[in-house]
Short mmCIF file of C-alpha atoms in Angstrom, two decimals:
data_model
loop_
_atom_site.label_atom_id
_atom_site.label_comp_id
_atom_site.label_asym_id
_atom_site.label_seq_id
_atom_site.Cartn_x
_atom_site.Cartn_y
_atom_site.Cartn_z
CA UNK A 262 104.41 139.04 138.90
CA UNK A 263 103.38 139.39 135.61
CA UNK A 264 101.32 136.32 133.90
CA UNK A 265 104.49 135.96 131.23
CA UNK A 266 106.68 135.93 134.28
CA UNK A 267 104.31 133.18 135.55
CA UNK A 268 104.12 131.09 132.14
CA UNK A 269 108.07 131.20 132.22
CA UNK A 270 108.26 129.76 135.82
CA UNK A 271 105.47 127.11 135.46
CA UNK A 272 108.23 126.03 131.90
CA UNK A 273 111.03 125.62 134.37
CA UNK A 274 109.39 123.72 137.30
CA UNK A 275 108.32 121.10 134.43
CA UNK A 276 111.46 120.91 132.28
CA UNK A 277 111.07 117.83 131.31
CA UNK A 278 107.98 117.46 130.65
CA UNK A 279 107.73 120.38 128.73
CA UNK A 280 110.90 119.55 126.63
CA UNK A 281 109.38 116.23 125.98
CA UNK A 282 106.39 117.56 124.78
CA UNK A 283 107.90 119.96 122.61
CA UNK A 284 109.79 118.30 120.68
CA UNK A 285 106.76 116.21 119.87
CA UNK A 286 105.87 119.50 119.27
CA UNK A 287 109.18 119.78 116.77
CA UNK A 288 108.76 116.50 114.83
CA UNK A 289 104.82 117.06 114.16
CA UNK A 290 105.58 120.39 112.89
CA UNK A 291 108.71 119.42 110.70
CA UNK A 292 106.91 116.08 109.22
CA UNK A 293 103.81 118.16 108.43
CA UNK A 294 105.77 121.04 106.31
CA UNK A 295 108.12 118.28 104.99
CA UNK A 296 105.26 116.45 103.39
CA UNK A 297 103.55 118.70 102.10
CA UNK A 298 106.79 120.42 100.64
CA UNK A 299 108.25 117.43 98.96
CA UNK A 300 104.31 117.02 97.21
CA UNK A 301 104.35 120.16 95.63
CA UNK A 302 108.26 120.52 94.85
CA UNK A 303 107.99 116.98 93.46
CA UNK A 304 105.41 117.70 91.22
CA UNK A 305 105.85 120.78 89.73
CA UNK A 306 109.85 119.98 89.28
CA UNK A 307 109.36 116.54 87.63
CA UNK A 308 106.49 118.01 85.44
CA UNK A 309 109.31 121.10 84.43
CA UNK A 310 112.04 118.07 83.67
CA UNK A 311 111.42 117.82 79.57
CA UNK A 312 115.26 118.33 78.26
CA UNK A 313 114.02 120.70 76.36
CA UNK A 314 111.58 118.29 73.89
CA UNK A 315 108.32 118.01 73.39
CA UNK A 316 107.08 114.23 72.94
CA UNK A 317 109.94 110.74 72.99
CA UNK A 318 109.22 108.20 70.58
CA UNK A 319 109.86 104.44 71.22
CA UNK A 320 109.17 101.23 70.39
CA UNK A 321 105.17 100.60 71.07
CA UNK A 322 104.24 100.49 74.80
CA UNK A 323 103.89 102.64 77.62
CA UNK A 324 104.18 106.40 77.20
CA UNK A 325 105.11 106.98 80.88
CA UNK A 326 107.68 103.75 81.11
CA UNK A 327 109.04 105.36 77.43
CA UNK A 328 109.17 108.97 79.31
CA UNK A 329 111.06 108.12 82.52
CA UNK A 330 113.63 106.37 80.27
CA UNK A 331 114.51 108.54 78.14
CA UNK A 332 114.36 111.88 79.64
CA UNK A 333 115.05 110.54 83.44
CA UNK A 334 117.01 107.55 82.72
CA UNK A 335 115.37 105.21 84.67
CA UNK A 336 113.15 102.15 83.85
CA UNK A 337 114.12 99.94 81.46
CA UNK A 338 113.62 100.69 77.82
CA UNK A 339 110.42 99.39 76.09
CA UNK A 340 111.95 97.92 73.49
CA UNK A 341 114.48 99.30 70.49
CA UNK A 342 112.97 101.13 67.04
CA UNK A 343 114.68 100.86 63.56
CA UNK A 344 116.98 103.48 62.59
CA UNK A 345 114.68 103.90 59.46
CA UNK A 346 112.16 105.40 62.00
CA UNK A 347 114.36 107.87 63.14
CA UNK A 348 115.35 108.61 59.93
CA UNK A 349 112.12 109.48 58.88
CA UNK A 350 111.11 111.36 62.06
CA UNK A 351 114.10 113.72 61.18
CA UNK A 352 113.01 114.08 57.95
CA UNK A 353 109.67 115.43 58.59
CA UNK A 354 108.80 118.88 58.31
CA UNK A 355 106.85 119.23 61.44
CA UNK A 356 109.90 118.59 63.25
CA UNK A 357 112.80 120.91 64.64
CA UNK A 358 115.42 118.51 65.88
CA UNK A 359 114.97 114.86 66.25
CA UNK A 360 117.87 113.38 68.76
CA UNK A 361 118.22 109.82 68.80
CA UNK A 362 119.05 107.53 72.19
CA UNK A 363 120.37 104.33 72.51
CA UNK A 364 121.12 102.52 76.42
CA UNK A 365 122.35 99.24 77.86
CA UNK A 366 125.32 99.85 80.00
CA UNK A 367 126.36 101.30 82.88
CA UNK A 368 129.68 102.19 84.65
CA UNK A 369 129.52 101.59 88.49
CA UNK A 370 125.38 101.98 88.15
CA UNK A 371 125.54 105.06 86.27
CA UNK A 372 123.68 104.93 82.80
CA UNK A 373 125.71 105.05 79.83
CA UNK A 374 123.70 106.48 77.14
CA UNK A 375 124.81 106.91 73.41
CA UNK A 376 123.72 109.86 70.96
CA UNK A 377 124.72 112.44 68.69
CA UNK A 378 127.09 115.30 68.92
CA UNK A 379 123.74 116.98 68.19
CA UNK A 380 122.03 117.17 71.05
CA UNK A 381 124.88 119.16 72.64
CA UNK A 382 125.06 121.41 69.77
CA UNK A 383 121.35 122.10 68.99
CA UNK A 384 119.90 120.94 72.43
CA UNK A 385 118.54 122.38 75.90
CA UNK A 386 118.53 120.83 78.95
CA UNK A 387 115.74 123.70 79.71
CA UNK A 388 114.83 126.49 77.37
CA UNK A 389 117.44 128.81 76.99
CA UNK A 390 119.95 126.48 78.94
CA UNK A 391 122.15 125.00 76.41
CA UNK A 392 124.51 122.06 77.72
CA UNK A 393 127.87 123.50 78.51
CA UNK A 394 130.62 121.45 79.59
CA UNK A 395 133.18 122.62 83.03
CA UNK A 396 136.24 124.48 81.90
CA UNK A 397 139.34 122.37 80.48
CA UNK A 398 136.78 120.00 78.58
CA UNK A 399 134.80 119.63 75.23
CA UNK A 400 131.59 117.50 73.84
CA UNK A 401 132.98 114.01 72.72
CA UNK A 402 134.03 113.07 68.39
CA UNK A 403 131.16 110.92 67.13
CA UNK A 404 134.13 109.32 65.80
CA UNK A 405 136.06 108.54 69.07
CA UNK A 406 136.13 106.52 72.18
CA UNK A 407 135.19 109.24 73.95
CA UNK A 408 132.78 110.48 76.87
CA UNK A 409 131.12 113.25 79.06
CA UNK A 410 130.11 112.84 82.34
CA UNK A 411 127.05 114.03 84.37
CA UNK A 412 128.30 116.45 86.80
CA UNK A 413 126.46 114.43 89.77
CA UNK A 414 128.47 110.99 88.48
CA UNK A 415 131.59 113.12 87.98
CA UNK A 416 131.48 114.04 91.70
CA UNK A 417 130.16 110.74 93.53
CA UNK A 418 133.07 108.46 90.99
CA UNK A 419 135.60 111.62 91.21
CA UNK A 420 136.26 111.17 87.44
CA UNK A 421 137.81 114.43 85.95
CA UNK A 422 139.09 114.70 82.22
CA UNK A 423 141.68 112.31 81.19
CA UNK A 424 140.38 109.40 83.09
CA UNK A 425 139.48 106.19 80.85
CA UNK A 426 136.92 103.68 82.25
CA UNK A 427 135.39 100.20 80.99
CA UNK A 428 131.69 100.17 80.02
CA UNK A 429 129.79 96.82 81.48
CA UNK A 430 127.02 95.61 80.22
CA UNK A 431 123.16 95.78 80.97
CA UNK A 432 121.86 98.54 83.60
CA UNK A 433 122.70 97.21 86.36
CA UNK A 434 125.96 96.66 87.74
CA UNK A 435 128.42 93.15 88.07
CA UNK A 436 131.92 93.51 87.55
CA UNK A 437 131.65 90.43 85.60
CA UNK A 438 130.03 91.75 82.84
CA UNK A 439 132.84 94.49 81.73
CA UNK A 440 133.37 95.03 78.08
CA UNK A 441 136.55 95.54 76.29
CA UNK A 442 136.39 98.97 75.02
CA UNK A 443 138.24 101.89 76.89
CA UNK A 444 136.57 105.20 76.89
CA UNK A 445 138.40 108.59 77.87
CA UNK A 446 136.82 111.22 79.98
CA UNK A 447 137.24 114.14 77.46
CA UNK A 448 134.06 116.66 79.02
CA UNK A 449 132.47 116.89 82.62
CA UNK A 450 128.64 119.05 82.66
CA UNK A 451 128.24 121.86 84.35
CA UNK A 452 125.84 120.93 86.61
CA UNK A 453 122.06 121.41 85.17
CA UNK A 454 120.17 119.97 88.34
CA UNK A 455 118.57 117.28 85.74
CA UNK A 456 118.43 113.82 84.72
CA UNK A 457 121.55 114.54 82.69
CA UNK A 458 123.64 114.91 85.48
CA UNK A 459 123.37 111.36 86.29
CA UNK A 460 124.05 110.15 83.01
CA UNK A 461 127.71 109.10 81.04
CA UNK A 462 127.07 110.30 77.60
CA UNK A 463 128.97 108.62 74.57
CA UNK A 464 128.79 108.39 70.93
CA UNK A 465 125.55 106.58 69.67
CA UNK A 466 127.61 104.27 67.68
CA UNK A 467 129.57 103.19 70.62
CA UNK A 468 126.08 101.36 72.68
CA UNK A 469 125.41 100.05 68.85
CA UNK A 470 128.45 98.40 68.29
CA UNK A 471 129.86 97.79 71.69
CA UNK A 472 131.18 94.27 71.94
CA UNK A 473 129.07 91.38 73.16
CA UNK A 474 125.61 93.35 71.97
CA UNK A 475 123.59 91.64 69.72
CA UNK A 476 124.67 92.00 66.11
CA UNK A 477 120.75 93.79 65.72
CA UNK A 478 121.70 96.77 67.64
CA UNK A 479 124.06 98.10 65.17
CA UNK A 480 121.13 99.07 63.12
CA UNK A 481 118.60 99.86 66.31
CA UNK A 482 118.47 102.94 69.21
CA UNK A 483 116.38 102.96 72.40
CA UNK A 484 114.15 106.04 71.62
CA UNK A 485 114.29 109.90 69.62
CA UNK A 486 113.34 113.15 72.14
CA UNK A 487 111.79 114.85 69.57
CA UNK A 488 111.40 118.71 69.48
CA UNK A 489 108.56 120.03 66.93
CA UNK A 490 107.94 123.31 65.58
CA UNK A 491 104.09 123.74 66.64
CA UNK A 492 101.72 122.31 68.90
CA UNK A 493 99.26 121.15 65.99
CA UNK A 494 102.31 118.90 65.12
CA UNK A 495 102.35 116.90 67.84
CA UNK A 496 98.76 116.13 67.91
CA UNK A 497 99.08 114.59 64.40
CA UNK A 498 102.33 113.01 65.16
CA UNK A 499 99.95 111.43 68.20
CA UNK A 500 97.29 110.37 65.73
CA UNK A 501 99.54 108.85 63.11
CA UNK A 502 102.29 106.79 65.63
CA UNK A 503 99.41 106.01 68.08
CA UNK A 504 96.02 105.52 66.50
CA UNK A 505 96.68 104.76 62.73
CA UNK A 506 99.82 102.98 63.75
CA UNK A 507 100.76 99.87 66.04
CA UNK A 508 104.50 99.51 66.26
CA UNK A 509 105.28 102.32 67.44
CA UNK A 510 104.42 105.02 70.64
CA UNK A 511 104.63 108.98 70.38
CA UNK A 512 104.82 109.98 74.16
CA UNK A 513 103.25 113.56 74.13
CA UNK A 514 103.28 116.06 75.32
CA UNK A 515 105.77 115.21 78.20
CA UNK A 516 104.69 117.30 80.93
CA UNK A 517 101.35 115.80 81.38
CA UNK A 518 102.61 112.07 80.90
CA UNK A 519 104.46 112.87 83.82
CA UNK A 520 101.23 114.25 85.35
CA UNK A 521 100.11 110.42 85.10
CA UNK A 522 102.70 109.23 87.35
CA UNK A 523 101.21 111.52 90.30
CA UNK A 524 98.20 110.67 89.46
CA UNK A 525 99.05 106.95 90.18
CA UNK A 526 100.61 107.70 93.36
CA UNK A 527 98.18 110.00 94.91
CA UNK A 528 97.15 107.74 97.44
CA UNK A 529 100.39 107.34 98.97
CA UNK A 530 100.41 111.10 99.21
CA UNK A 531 97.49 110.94 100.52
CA UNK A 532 98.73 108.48 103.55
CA UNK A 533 101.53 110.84 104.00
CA UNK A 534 99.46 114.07 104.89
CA UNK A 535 96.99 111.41 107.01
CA UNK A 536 100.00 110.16 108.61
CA UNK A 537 101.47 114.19 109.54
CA UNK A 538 98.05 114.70 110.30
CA UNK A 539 97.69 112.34 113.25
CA UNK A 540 101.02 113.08 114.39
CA UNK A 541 99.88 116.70 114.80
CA UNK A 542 97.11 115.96 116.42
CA UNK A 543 99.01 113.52 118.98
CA UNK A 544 101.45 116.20 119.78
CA UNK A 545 98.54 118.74 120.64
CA UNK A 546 97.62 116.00 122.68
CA UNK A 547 100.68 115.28 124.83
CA UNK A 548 100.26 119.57 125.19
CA UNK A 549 96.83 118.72 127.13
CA UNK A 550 98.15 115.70 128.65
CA UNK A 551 100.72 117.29 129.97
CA UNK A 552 99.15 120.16 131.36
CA UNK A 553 96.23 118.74 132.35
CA UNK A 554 98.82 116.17 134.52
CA UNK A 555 100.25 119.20 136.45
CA UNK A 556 97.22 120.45 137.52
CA UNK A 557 96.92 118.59 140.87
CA UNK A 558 100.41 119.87 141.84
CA UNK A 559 99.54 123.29 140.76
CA UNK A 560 95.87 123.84 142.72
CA UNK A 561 98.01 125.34 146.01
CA UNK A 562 99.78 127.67 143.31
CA UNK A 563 96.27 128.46 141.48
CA UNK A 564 94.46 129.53 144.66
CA UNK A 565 96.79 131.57 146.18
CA UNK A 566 96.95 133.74 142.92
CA UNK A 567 93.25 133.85 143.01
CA UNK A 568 93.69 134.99 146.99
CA UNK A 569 95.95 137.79 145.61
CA UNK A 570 93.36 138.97 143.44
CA UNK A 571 93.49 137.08 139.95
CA UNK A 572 90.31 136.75 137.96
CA UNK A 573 89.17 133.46 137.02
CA UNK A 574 89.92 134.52 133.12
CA UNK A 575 93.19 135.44 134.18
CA UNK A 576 94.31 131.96 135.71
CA UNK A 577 92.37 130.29 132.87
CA UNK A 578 94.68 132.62 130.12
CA UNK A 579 97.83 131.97 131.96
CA UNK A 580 97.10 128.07 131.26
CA UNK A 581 96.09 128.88 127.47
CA UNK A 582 99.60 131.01 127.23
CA UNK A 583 101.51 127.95 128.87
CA UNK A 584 100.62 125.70 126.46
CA UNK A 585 100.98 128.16 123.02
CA UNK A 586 104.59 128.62 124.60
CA UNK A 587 104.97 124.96 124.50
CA UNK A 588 103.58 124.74 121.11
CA UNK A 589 106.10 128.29 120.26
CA UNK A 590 109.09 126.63 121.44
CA UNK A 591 108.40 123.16 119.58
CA UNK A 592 107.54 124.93 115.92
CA UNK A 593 111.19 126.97 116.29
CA UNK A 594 112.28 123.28 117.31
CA UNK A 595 110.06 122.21 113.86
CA UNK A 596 112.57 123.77 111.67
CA UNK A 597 115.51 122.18 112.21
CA UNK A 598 113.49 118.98 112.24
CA UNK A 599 112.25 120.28 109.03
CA UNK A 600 115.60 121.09 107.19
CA UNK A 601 117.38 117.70 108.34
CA UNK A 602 114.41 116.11 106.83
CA UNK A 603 114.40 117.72 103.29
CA UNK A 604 118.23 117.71 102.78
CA UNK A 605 117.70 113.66 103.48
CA UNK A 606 114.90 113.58 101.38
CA UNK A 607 116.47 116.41 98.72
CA UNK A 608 119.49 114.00 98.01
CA UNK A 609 117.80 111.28 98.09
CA UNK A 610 115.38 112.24 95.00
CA UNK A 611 118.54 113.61 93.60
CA UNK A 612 120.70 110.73 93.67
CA UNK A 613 117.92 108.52 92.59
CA UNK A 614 116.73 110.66 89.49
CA UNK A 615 119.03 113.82 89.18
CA UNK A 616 116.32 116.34 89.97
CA UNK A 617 117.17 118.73 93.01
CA UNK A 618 114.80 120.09 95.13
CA UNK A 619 115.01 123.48 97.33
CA UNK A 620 113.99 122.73 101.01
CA UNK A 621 114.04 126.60 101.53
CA UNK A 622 112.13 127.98 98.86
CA UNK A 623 109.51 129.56 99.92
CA UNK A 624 106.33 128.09 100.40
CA UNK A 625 102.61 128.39 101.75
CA UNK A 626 102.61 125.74 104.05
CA UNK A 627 105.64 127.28 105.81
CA UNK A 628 103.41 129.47 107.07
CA UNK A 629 100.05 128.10 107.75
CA UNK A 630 101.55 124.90 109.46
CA UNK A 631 103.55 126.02 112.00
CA UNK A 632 100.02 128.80 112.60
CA UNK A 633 97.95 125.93 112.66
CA UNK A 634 100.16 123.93 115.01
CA UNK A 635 99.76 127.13 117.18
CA UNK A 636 96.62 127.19 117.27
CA UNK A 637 96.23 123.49 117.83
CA UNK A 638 98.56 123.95 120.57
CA UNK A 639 96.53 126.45 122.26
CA UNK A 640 93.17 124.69 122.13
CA UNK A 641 94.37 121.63 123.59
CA UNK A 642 95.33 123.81 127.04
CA UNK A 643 91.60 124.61 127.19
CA UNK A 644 90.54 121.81 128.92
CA UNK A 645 93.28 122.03 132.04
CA UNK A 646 92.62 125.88 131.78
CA UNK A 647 89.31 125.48 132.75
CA UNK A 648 90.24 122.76 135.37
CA UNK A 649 92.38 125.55 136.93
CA UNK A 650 89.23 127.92 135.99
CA UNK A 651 87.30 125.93 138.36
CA UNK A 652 89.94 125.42 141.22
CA UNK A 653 88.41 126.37 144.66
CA UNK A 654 90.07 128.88 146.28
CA UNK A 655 89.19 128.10 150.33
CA UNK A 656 89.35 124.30 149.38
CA UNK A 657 93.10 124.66 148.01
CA UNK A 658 94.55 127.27 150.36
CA UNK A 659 95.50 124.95 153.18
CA UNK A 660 98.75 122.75 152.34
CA UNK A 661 98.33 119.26 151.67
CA UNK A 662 99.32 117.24 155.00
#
C-alpha cells in the first residue's frame, strides 16, 4: 500500500473529524485572503475615485469631510460658499473647468445633487471616460424639471426614462418631508462603477430654488470640483484659499486627502489581519489537535506497518502528508468561503459609496495565503508525527483486551 493510499484511508476512517477541521481550515483561509484583499482594493480604488478633478472647494472646514461630499456623496456638506466664489474660481486662468455642486435632498435615500449641463459636457468621471447616458436618453435642460439617474439608483428604484418623482427634503429620508416639484426621468448613466452612480443629478437651479429652502440658497452651492491646468496651480490655489485666506478650504490634491482617511483607520485594519491571523493559527491548531487525538486509536495500525518494514521517517511523513491533505482540502474549501465573502463585502462598499470592487482580480495574497496556510498546516502534524515516530513496535502489536 502506498503511503498516499494510506493518507487517503486514515481521511475516511475520521470523516468527521477531518471535515470539521477543514473547514476551519476553509474559513481561516477565506477570512485571511478576504482581508487582506478588501485593504488593498479599498485603498488603491478610493484613492483612483477623483471624477476626473483635481482639488473641491467649499466652505472653510475639513478637506476630507469637503472630499467625501462632493466627489463620494456622502457626509454632510461643510457648509454652502457664495456664488461670487465660484464665479471667480471660473474666472481664473489657472483653471480648466470649474463645476459647481449644490445638495440637500434625496429621493428614497438617494442624493439629489444639482449642477450644470457642464459637467456632462466637459467632464470625466475618469480620464478619458466621459459621462454617457444608456440609449433612448439625454443629459437634462438647465432650464427644465428634469433629471438623470445613477445607473446603481436606476436599478435598485427601477426608474427608466419617462418616470417623474418628488424630491424630499434634507439627506435623509421621511416621506413627510416631500416637496412639490415633479421631476421627469429624461437620462439613465451608463454605469461608471463610481460615486456617480449613486447619485440623481438635476439642474443646479432646481436644489437653489426648490420650495421650502431657505430664500439664501438661491444665491449659494455646496462646493466647485475644480480641474486646473498645472500642478503649480494648485499649490497656489492651496496657499491663497488656505493660508492667506479663512473662509474658505481648497481640498487638494484629492488622491492623497483620501490617503488621510486610511490613515485614520489603520488600526482597524490592523485588528482585521490580527483577527485572520489568530484564526489561522487556531485552525492549524484543530489540524494538531486532531491528529494528535487519533493517535491512541492508531498505535495497533502504526506498529504493524513498522512490522512490515516501514522506517520510522516513513510513518512520521505519512502523519506530516495527513495533515497537509487536511490543510489541501480546507484551502480549495477557502475559496468559496473567500468569494461569498467579497461579493457580500463587494456590494456592500458599493451600495454604500458606489465604488465596485473585483473579488477576482488577481492578487499576491492569493497566492502566499493559501501557501502559508499549507505550510502551517503541515507543521502543526509534527508533533503527532513524531508521537507515531516514537510508537513501540513489540509494545503495540498485541490487541488491546
Amino acid at each position: 500500500m502506498t503511503i498516499l493510499r494510506i493518507v487517503l484511508k486514515s481521511l475516511r476512517q475520521h470523516l468527521l473529524s477531518t471535515s470539521i477541521t477543514a473547514c476551519s481550515i476553509a474559513l481561516a483561509t477565506g477570512l485571511w485572503i478576504s482581508v487582506w484583499v478588501v485593504k488593498d482594493q479599498s485603498q488603491s480604488t478610493f484613492t483612483g475615485v477623483t471624477a476626473g478633478f483635481h482639488g473641491v472647494l467649499g466652505a472653510r472646514g475639513s478637506s476630507l469631510q469637503l472630499v467625501l461630499n462632493s466627489i463620494f456623496h456622502l457626509e454632510a456638506s461643510p457648509g454652502n460658499l457664495p456664488w461670487s466664489d465660484y464665479e471667480d474660481l471660473r474666472k481664473d486662468e489657472r483653471v480648466q473647468l470649474a463645476i459647481p455642486l449644490a445638495v440637500g435632498d434625496n429621493y428614497h435615500g438617494y442624493r439629489l445633487v444639482g449642477t450644470t449641463s457642464e459637467l456632462f459636457e466637459k467632464g470625466e468621471y475618469r480620464e478619458g471616460k466621459p459621462y454617457r447616458v444608456q440609449p433612448g436618453g439625454r443629459f437634462f435642460d438647465s432650464q427644465r424639471r428634469e433629471a438623470v439617474v445613477g445607473s446603481f439608483v436606476a436599478q435598485q428604484l427601477r426608474l427608466k426614462v419617462g418616470d417623474t418623482f418628488h424630491p424630499y427634503h434634507g439627506l435623509i429620508f421621511n416621506e413627510n418631508d416631500r416637496h412639490a416639484e415633479t421631476y421627469v426621468v429624461v437620462g439613465l448613466l451608463e454605469p461608471s462603477n463610481t460615486p456617480a452612480d449613486r447619485v440623481i443629478w438635476i439642474p443646479l437651479a432646481g436644489i437653489q430654488m426648490m420650495s421650502g429652502h431657505d430664500a439664501k440658497s438661491a444665491t449659494e452651492i455646496s462646493a466647485v470640483l475644480v480641474r486646473l491646468k498645472t500642478p503649480m496651480a494648485g499649490k497656489q490655489l492651496e496657499m491663497l484659499y488656505n493660508k492667506q485666506g479663512n473662509r474658505l478650504t481648497f481640498a487638494w490634491p484629492i488622491s492623497t486627502i483620501l490617503v488621510q482617511l486610511f490613515d485614520k483607520i489603520a488600526w482597524f485594519e490592523r485588528v482585521l489581519a490580527l483577527v485572520s491571523y489568530l484564526v489561522a493559527l487556531v485552525a492549524a491548531a484543530s489540524v494538531l489537535a486532531s491528529i494528535y487525538n487519533s493517535m491512541n486509536e492508531r498505535r495497533r495500525e502504526i506498529a504493524i506497518l513498522r512490522a512490515l518494514g516501514a522506517r520510522r521517517f516513513t510513518v512520521f511523513a505519512i502523519i506530516i502528508l495527513e495533515a497537509t491533505a487536511i490543510a489541501a482540502i480546507g484551502i480549495l474549501l477557502g475559496a468559496v468561503v473567500y468569494a461569498v465573502l467579497m461579493s457580500g463585502v463587494a456590494n456592500l462598499i458599493r451600495a454604500q459609496t458606489g465604488v465596485v470592487l473585483n473579488p477576482f482580480e488577481p492578487a499576491a495574497v492569493m497566492l502566499w495565503a493559501p501557501l502559508a496556510m499549507l505550510g502551517l498546516g503541515a507543521l502543526a502534524g509534527v508533533v503527532p508525527a513524531f508521537k507515531a515516530y516514537r510508537t513501540d513496535v513489540a509494545q503495540n502489536l498485541t490487541p488491546a483486551s
